[in-house]
PDB file of C-alpha atoms in Angstrom:
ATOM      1  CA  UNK A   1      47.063  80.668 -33.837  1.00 77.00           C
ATOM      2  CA  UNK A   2      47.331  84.008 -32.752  1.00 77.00           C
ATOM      3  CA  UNK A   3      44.155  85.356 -34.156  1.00 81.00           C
ATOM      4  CA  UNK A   4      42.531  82.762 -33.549  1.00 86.00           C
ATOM      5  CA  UNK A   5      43.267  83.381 -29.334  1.00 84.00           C
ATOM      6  CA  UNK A   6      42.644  87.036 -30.256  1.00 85.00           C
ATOM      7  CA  UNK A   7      39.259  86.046 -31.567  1.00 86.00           C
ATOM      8  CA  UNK A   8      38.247  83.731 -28.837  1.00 88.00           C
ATOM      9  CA  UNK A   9      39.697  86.652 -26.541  1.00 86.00           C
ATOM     10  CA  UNK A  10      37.078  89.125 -28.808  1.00 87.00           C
ATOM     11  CA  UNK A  11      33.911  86.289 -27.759  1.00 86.00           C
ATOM     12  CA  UNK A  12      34.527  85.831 -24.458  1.00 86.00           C
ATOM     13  CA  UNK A  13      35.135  89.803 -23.741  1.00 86.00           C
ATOM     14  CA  UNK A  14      31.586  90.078 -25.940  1.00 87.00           C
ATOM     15  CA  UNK A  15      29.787  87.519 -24.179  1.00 84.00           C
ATOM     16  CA  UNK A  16      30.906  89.350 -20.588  1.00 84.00           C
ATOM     17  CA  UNK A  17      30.158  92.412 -21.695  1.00 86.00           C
ATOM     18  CA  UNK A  18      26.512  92.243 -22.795  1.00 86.00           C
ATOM     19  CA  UNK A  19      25.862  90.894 -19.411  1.00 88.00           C
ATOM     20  CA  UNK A  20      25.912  94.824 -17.958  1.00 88.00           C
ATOM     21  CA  UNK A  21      22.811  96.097 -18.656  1.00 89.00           C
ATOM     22  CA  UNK A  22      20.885  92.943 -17.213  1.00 89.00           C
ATOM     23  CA  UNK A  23      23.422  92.786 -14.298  1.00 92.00           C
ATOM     24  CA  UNK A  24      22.549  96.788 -13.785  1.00 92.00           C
ATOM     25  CA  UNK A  25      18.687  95.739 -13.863  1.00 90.00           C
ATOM     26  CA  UNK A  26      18.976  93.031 -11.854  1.00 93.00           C
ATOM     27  CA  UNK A  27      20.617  95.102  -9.213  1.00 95.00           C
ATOM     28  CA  UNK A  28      18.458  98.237  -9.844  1.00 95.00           C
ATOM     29  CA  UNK A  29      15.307  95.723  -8.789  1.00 94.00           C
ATOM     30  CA  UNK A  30      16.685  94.535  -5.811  1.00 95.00           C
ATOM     31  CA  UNK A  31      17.926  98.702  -4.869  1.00 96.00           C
ATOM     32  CA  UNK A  32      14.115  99.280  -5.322  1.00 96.00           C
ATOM     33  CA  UNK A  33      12.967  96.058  -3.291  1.00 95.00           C
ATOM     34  CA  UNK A  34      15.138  97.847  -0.394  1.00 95.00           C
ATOM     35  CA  UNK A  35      13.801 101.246  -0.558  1.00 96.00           C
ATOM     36  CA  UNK A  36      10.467  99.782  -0.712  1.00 95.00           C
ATOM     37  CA  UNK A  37      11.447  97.880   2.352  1.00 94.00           C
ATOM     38  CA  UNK A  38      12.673 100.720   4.548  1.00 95.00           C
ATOM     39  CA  UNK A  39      10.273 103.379   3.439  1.00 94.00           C
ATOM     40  CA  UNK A  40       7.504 101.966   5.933  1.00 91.00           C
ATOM     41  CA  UNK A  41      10.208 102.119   8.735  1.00 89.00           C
ATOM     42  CA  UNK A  42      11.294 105.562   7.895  1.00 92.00           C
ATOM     43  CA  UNK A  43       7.642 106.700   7.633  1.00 92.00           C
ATOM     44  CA  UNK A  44       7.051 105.493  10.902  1.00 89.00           C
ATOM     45  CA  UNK A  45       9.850 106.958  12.274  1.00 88.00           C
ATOM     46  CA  UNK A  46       8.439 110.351  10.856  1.00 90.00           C
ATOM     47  CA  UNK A  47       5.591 109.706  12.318  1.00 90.00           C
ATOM     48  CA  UNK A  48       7.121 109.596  15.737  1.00 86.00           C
ATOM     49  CA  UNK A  49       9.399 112.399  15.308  1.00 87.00           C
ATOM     50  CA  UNK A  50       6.191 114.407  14.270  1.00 91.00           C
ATOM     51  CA  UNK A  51       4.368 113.142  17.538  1.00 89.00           C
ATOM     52  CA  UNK A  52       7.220 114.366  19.582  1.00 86.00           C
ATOM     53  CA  UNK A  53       6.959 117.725  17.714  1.00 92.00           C
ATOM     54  CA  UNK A  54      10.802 117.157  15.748  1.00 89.00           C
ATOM     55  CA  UNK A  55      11.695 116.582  12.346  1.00 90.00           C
ATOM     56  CA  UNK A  56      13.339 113.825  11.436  1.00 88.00           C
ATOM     57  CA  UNK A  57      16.742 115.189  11.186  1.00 88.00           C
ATOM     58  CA  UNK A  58      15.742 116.585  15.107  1.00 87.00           C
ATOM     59  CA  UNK A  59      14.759 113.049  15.899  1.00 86.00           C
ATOM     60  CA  UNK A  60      17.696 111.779  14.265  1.00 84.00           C
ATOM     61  CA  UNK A  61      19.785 114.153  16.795  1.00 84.00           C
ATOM     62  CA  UNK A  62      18.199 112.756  19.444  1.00 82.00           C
ATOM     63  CA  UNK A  63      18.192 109.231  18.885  1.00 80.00           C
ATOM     64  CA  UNK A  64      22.169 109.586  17.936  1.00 78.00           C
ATOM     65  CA  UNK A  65      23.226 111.228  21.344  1.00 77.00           C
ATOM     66  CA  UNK A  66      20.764 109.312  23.707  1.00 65.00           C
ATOM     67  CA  UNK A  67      22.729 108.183  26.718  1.00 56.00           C
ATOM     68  CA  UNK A  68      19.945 106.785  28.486  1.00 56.00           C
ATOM     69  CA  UNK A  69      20.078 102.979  27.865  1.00 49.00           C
ATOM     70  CA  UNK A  70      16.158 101.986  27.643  1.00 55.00           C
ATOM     71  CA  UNK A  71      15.143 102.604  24.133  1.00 54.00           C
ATOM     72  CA  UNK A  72      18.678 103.431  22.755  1.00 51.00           C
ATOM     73  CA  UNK A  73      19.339 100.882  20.886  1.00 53.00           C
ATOM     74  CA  UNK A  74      16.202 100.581  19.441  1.00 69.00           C
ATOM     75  CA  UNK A  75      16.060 104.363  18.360  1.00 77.00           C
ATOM     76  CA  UNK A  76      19.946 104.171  17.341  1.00 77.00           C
ATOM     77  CA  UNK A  77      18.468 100.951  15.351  1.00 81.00           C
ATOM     78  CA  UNK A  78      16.137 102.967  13.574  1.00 83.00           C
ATOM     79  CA  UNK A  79      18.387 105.967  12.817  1.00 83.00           C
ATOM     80  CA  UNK A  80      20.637 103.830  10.854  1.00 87.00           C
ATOM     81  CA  UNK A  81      17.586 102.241   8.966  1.00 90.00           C
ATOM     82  CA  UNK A  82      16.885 106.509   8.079  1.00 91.00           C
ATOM     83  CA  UNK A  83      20.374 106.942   6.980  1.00 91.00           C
ATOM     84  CA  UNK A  84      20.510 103.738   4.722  1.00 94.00           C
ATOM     85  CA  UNK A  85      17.578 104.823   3.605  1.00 95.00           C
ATOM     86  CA  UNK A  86      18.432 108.171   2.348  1.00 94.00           C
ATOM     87  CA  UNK A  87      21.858 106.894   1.017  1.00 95.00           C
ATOM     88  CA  UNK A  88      19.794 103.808  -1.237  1.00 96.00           C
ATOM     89  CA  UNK A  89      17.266 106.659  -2.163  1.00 96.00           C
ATOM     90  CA  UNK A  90      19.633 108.826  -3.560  1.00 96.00           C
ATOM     91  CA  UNK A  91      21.229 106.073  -5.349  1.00 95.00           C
ATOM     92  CA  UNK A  92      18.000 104.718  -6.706  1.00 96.00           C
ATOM     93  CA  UNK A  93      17.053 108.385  -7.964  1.00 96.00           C
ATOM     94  CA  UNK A  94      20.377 108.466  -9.552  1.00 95.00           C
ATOM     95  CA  UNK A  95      20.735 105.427 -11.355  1.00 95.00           C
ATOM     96  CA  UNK A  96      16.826 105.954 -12.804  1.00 94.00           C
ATOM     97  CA  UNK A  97      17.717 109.543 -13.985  1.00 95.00           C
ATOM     98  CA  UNK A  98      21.004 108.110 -15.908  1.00 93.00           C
ATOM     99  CA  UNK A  99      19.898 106.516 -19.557  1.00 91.00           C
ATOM    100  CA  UNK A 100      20.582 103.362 -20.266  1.00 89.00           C
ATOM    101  CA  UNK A 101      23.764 103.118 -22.234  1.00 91.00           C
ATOM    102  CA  UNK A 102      25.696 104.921 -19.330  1.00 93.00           C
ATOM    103  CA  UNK A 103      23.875 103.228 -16.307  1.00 93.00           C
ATOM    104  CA  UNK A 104      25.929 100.092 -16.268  1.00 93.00           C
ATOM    105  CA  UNK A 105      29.185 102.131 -16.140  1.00 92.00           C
ATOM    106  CA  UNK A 106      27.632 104.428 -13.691  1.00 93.00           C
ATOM    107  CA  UNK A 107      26.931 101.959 -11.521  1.00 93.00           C
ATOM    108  CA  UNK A 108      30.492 100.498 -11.847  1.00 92.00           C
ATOM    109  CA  UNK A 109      31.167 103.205 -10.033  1.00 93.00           C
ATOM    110  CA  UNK A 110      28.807 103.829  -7.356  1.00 91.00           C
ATOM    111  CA  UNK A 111      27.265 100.777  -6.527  1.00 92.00           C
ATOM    112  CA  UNK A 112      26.379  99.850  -2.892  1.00 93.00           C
ATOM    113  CA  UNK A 113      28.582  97.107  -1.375  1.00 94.00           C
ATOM    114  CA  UNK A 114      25.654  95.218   0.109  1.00 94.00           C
ATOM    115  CA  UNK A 115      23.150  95.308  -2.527  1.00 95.00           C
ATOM    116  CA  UNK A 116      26.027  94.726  -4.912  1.00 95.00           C
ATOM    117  CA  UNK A 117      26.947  91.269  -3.158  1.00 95.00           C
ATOM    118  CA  UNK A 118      23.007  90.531  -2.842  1.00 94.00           C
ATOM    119  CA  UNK A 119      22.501  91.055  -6.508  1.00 93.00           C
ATOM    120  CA  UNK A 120      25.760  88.951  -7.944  1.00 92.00           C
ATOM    121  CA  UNK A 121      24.739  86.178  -5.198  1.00 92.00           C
ATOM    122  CA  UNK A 122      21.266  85.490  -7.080  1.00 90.00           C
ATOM    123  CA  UNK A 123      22.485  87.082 -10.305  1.00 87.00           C
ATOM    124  CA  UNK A 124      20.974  85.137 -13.816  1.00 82.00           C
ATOM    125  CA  UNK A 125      22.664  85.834 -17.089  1.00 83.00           C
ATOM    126  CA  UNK A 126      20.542  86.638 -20.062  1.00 79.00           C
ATOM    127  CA  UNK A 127      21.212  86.732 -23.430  1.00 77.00           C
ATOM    128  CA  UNK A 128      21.192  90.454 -24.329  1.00 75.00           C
ATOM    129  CA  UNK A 129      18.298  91.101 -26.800  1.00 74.00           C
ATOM    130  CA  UNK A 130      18.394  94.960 -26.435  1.00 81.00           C
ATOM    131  CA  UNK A 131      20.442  97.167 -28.597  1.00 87.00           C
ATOM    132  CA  UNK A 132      22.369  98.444 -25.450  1.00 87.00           C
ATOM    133  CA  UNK A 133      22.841  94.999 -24.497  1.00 85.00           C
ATOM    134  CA  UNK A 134      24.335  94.333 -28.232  1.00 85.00           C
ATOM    135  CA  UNK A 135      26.377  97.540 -27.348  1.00 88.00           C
ATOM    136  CA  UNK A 136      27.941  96.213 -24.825  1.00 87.00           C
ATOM    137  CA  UNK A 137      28.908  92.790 -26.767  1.00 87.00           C
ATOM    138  CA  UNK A 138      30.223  94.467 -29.569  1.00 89.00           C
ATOM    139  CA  UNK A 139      32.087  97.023 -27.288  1.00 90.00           C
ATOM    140  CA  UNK A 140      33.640  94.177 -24.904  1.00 88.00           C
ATOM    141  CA  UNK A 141      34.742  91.979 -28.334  1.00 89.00           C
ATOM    142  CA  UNK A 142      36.155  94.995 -29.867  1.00 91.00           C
ATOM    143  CA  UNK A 143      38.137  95.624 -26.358  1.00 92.00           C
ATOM    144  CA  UNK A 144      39.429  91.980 -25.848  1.00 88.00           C
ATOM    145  CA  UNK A 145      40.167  91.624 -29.589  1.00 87.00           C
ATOM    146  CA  UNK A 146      42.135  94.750 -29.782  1.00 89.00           C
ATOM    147  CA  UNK A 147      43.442  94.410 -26.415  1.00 90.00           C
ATOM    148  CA  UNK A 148      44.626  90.330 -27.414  1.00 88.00           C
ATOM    149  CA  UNK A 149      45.576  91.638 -31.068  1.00 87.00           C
ATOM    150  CA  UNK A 150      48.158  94.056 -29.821  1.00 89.00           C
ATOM    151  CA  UNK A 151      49.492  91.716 -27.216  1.00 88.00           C
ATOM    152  CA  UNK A 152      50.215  89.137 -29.977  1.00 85.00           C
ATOM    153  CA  UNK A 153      51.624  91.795 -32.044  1.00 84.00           C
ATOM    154  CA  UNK A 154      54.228  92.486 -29.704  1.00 86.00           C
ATOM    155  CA  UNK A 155      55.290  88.935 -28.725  1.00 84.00           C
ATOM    156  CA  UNK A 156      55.098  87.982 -32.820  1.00 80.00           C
ATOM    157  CA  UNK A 157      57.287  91.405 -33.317  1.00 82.00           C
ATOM    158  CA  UNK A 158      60.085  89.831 -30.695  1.00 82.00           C
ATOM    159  CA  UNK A 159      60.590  86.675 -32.587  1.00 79.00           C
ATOM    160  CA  UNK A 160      60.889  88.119 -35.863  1.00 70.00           C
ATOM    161  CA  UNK A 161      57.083  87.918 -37.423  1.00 61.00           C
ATOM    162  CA  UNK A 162      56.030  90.996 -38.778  1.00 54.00           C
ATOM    163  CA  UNK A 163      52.005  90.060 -38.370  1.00 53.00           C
ATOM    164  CA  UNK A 164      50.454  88.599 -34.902  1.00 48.00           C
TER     165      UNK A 164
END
């Protein structure tokens, strides 16, 4: 009975795994839909900062410590739209320049709260048909199995049986 819950352990732990790499796609499309998004609203704000004769990090300055109320919130709108932005460019240049093997566990790691919600909200299994998706599933059954195996092991070993 044992190996066979060490087994089932081994499937299930496949079956999650190879769902990385599409997860990481998934949420590397919508990372790019949002970049794509805010680069018109960051150009413009360029734009304006070039108008007024600042760079943007000038601008930026300005629209952070504006006391005046007309137009504050609007530029302080704006300067946040800048800085998520940059941080979701970064990210996106990141997570492109990592291959594809480590990307998933690279972006278990820095992933972006929002887009991270967004993504598992409209999130669609697939069945992996890539050899890094087979990577995965073989990695995650050989990590449940083991993991299930020596947990068996163990609780066989207290009650006498020498095999799990």
């Amino acid at each position: 009975m044992a190996r066979f819950l060490a087994f089932v352990l081994g499937i299930l732990g496949a079956v999650g795994a190879s769902q990385a790499p599409e997860f990481t796609q998934q949420y590397l499309q919508n990372l790019t839909g949002r970049v794509e998004a805010l680069t018109e609203v960051v150009e413009r704000f360029d734009e304006d900062a070039a108008r007024s004769r600042m760079s943007r990090s000038q601008a930026l300055d300005v629209c952070l410590n504006d006391a005046q109320p007309d137009g504050a919130m609007s530029c302080l709108g704006r300067a946040e739209d800048v800085a998520t932005y940059e941080r979701l460019s970064d990210q996106l240049a990141l997570l492109e320049a990592t291959d594809d093997w480590q990307r998933p566990i690279f972006l278990a790691r820095n992933f972006d709260e929002d887009v991270f919600a967004s993504t598992k909200d409209k999130y669609e299994p697939a069945v992996p048909t890539t050899l890094v998706g087979g990577g995965y599933a073989a990695a995650g059954f050989a990590v449940f199995w083991g993991v299930a195996a020596v947990i068996f092991g163990m609780i066989g070993s207290l009650f006498g049986r020498d095999r799990y």
